[in-house]
């Protein structure tokens, strides 16, 4: 991104299929910060993984079983969770839903 982007409209980002029932689209980012939307079908899985970025997630729609560093909790619409750097985490969509994730710094591997 060579010029500062202040606004992002949903139709400007394409969905990328990650696995059956799991897709993402990058909404907006700077080198320091990135916002990404994930869409899940019921039963869709965000497989266990870790990364050096700090992540905060907002459940925009649906209900998810979220596991962070071996601790599992159900988080519904309007709820949030945070993943400190390096911790293994995963999600399972208990119903169709969407997560809005913010990463710092940005996920270079997503662009």
PDB file of C-alpha atoms in Angstrom:
ATOM      1  CA  UNK A   1       0.000   0.000   0.000  1.00  0.00           C
ATOM      2  CA  UNK A   2       1.857   3.054  -1.220  1.00  0.00           C
ATOM      3  CA  UNK A   3      -0.730   5.671  -0.308  1.00  0.00           C
ATOM      4  CA  UNK A   4      -2.543   5.878   3.034  1.00  0.00           C
ATOM      5  CA  UNK A   5      -5.980   4.278   2.750  1.00  0.00           C
ATOM      6  CA  UNK A   6      -8.540   5.804   5.093  1.00  0.00           C
ATOM      7  CA  UNK A   7     -11.674   3.953   3.974  1.00  0.00           C
ATOM      8  CA  UNK A   8     -12.536   0.442   2.806  1.00  0.00           C
ATOM      9  CA  UNK A   9     -15.811  -0.661   1.263  1.00  0.00           C
ATOM     10  CA  UNK A  10     -16.839  -4.331   1.535  1.00  0.00           C
ATOM     11  CA  UNK A  11     -17.083  -4.869  -2.224  1.00  0.00           C
ATOM     12  CA  UNK A  12     -13.408  -3.934  -2.705  1.00  0.00           C
ATOM     13  CA  UNK A  13     -12.134  -7.026  -0.849  1.00  0.00           C
ATOM     14  CA  UNK A  14     -12.363 -10.522  -2.287  1.00  0.00           C
ATOM     15  CA  UNK A  15     -13.074 -13.577  -0.161  1.00  0.00           C
ATOM     16  CA  UNK A  16     -10.367 -16.250  -0.143  1.00  0.00           C
ATOM     17  CA  UNK A  17     -11.441 -19.820   0.639  1.00  0.00           C
ATOM     18  CA  UNK A  18      -9.099 -21.189   3.321  1.00  0.00           C
ATOM     19  CA  UNK A  19     -10.746 -24.557   3.955  1.00  0.00           C
ATOM     20  CA  UNK A  20     -14.264 -25.941   3.570  1.00  0.00           C
ATOM     21  CA  UNK A  21     -16.558 -23.613   5.526  1.00  0.00           C
ATOM     22  CA  UNK A  22     -13.805 -21.049   6.285  1.00  0.00           C
ATOM     23  CA  UNK A  23     -12.968 -17.929   4.241  1.00  0.00           C
ATOM     24  CA  UNK A  24     -11.339 -14.551   4.816  1.00  0.00           C
ATOM     25  CA  UNK A  25     -10.970 -11.115   3.305  1.00  0.00           C
ATOM     26  CA  UNK A  26      -8.551  -8.381   4.277  1.00  0.00           C
ATOM     27  CA  UNK A  27     -10.553  -5.219   4.891  1.00  0.00           C
ATOM     28  CA  UNK A  28      -7.885  -2.578   5.502  1.00  0.00           C
ATOM     29  CA  UNK A  29      -4.342  -2.301   6.795  1.00  0.00           C
ATOM     30  CA  UNK A  30      -1.264  -0.240   7.492  1.00  0.00           C
ATOM     31  CA  UNK A  31       2.159  -1.717   8.313  1.00  0.00           C
ATOM     32  CA  UNK A  32       1.260  -1.507  12.026  1.00  0.00           C
ATOM     33  CA  UNK A  33      -2.363  -2.714  11.997  1.00  0.00           C
ATOM     34  CA  UNK A  34      -4.685  -4.949   9.945  1.00  0.00           C
ATOM     35  CA  UNK A  35      -8.429  -5.682   9.994  1.00  0.00           C
ATOM     36  CA  UNK A  36      -9.630  -8.984   8.514  1.00  0.00           C
ATOM     37  CA  UNK A  37     -13.094 -10.546   8.261  1.00  0.00           C
ATOM     38  CA  UNK A  38     -13.490 -14.326   8.496  1.00  0.00           C
ATOM     39  CA  UNK A  39     -16.697 -16.074   7.428  1.00  0.00           C
ATOM     40  CA  UNK A  40     -17.598 -19.531   8.694  1.00  0.00           C
ATOM     41  CA  UNK A  41     -20.272 -22.030   7.789  1.00  0.00           C
ATOM     42  CA  UNK A  42     -21.722 -24.053  10.664  1.00  0.00           C
ATOM     43  CA  UNK A  43     -19.023 -26.546  11.679  1.00  0.00           C
ATOM     44  CA  UNK A  44     -16.270 -24.558   9.944  1.00  0.00           C
ATOM     45  CA  UNK A  45     -12.895 -24.767  11.661  1.00  0.00           C
ATOM     46  CA  UNK A  46     -10.059 -22.332  12.133  1.00  0.00           C
ATOM     47  CA  UNK A  47      -7.356 -24.966  12.677  1.00  0.00           C
ATOM     48  CA  UNK A  48      -4.927 -24.656  15.611  1.00  0.00           C
ATOM     49  CA  UNK A  49      -2.083 -22.271  14.769  1.00  0.00           C
ATOM     50  CA  UNK A  50       0.097 -19.538  16.240  1.00  0.00           C
ATOM     51  CA  UNK A  51       1.763 -16.405  14.910  1.00  0.00           C
ATOM     52  CA  UNK A  52       3.925 -13.578  16.258  1.00  0.00           C
ATOM     53  CA  UNK A  53       1.113 -11.013  15.896  1.00  0.00           C
ATOM     54  CA  UNK A  54      -1.212  -9.883  18.670  1.00  0.00           C
ATOM     55  CA  UNK A  55      -4.788 -10.626  17.621  1.00  0.00           C
ATOM     56  CA  UNK A  56      -8.086  -9.353  18.947  1.00  0.00           C
ATOM     57  CA  UNK A  57     -11.294 -10.848  17.551  1.00  0.00           C
ATOM     58  CA  UNK A  58     -14.895  -9.632  17.621  1.00  0.00           C
ATOM     59  CA  UNK A  59     -17.770 -12.052  17.000  1.00  0.00           C
ATOM     60  CA  UNK A  60     -19.885 -10.086  14.529  1.00  0.00           C
ATOM     61  CA  UNK A  61     -22.308 -12.959  13.961  1.00  0.00           C
ATOM     62  CA  UNK A  62     -22.785 -16.500  15.242  1.00  0.00           C
ATOM     63  CA  UNK A  63     -21.300 -18.510  18.099  1.00  0.00           C
ATOM     64  CA  UNK A  64     -17.809 -19.996  18.261  1.00  0.00           C
ATOM     65  CA  UNK A  65     -15.958 -22.458  20.439  1.00  0.00           C
ATOM     66  CA  UNK A  66     -12.629 -20.687  20.937  1.00  0.00           C
ATOM     67  CA  UNK A  67      -9.497 -22.362  22.291  1.00  0.00           C
ATOM     68  CA  UNK A  68      -6.487 -20.266  23.328  1.00  0.00           C
ATOM     69  CA  UNK A  69      -3.444 -21.874  24.935  1.00  0.00           C
ATOM     70  CA  UNK A  70      -5.487 -24.957  25.889  1.00  0.00           C
ATOM     71  CA  UNK A  71      -8.388 -22.992  27.448  1.00  0.00           C
ATOM     72  CA  UNK A  72     -11.763 -23.271  25.679  1.00  0.00           C
ATOM     73  CA  UNK A  73     -14.794 -21.013  25.958  1.00  0.00           C
ATOM     74  CA  UNK A  74     -17.924 -20.412  23.897  1.00  0.00           C
ATOM     75  CA  UNK A  75     -18.095 -16.838  22.583  1.00  0.00           C
ATOM     76  CA  UNK A  76     -21.278 -15.509  20.997  1.00  0.00           C
ATOM     77  CA  UNK A  77     -22.276 -12.503  18.921  1.00  0.00           C
ATOM     78  CA  UNK A  78     -20.978  -9.297  20.465  1.00  0.00           C
ATOM     79  CA  UNK A  79     -18.231 -11.082  22.392  1.00  0.00           C
ATOM     80  CA  UNK A  80     -14.494 -10.720  21.908  1.00  0.00           C
ATOM     81  CA  UNK A  81     -11.263 -12.551  22.622  1.00  0.00           C
ATOM     82  CA  UNK A  82      -7.588 -11.661  22.498  1.00  0.00           C
ATOM     83  CA  UNK A  83      -4.669 -13.874  21.471  1.00  0.00           C
ATOM     84  CA  UNK A  84      -1.269 -12.771  22.773  1.00  0.00           C
ATOM     85  CA  UNK A  85       1.726 -13.294  20.529  1.00  0.00           C
ATOM     86  CA  UNK A  86       2.778 -16.886  19.947  1.00  0.00           C
ATOM     87  CA  UNK A  87      -0.108 -18.721  21.641  1.00  0.00           C
ATOM     88  CA  UNK A  88      -1.765 -21.644  19.855  1.00  0.00           C
ATOM     89  CA  UNK A  89      -5.427 -20.895  19.144  1.00  0.00           C
ATOM     90  CA  UNK A  90      -8.338 -22.239  17.100  1.00  0.00           C
ATOM     91  CA  UNK A  91     -12.073 -21.806  16.549  1.00  0.00           C
ATOM     92  CA  UNK A  92     -15.035 -23.987  15.643  1.00  0.00           C
ATOM     93  CA  UNK A  93     -18.214 -22.343  14.326  1.00  0.00           C
ATOM     94  CA  UNK A  94     -21.127 -23.723  16.332  1.00  0.00           C
ATOM     95  CA  UNK A  95     -23.389 -21.946  13.836  1.00  0.00           C
ATOM     96  CA  UNK A  96     -22.720 -19.886  10.714  1.00  0.00           C
ATOM     97  CA  UNK A  97     -20.923 -16.703  11.677  1.00  0.00           C
ATOM     98  CA  UNK A  98     -18.326 -14.018  11.127  1.00  0.00           C
ATOM     99  CA  UNK A  99     -15.275 -12.875  13.064  1.00  0.00           C
ATOM    100  CA  UNK A 100     -13.610  -9.488  12.633  1.00  0.00           C
ATOM    101  CA  UNK A 101      -9.947  -9.807  13.592  1.00  0.00           C
ATOM    102  CA  UNK A 102      -7.415  -7.060  14.161  1.00  0.00           C
ATOM    103  CA  UNK A 103      -3.706  -7.876  14.039  1.00  0.00           C
ATOM    104  CA  UNK A 104      -0.676  -5.878  15.088  1.00  0.00           C
ATOM    105  CA  UNK A 105       1.580  -5.638  13.262  1.00  0.00           C
ATOM    106  CA  UNK A 106      -0.187  -6.421   9.975  1.00  0.00           C
ATOM    107  CA  UNK A 107      -0.136  -9.996   8.640  1.00  0.00           C
ATOM    108  CA  UNK A 108       2.195  -9.725   5.646  1.00  0.00           C
ATOM    109  CA  UNK A 109       1.266 -13.322   4.783  1.00  0.00           C
ATOM    110  CA  UNK A 110      -2.342 -12.196   4.156  1.00  0.00           C
ATOM    111  CA  UNK A 111      -1.515  -9.722   1.350  1.00  0.00           C
TER     112      UNK A 111
END
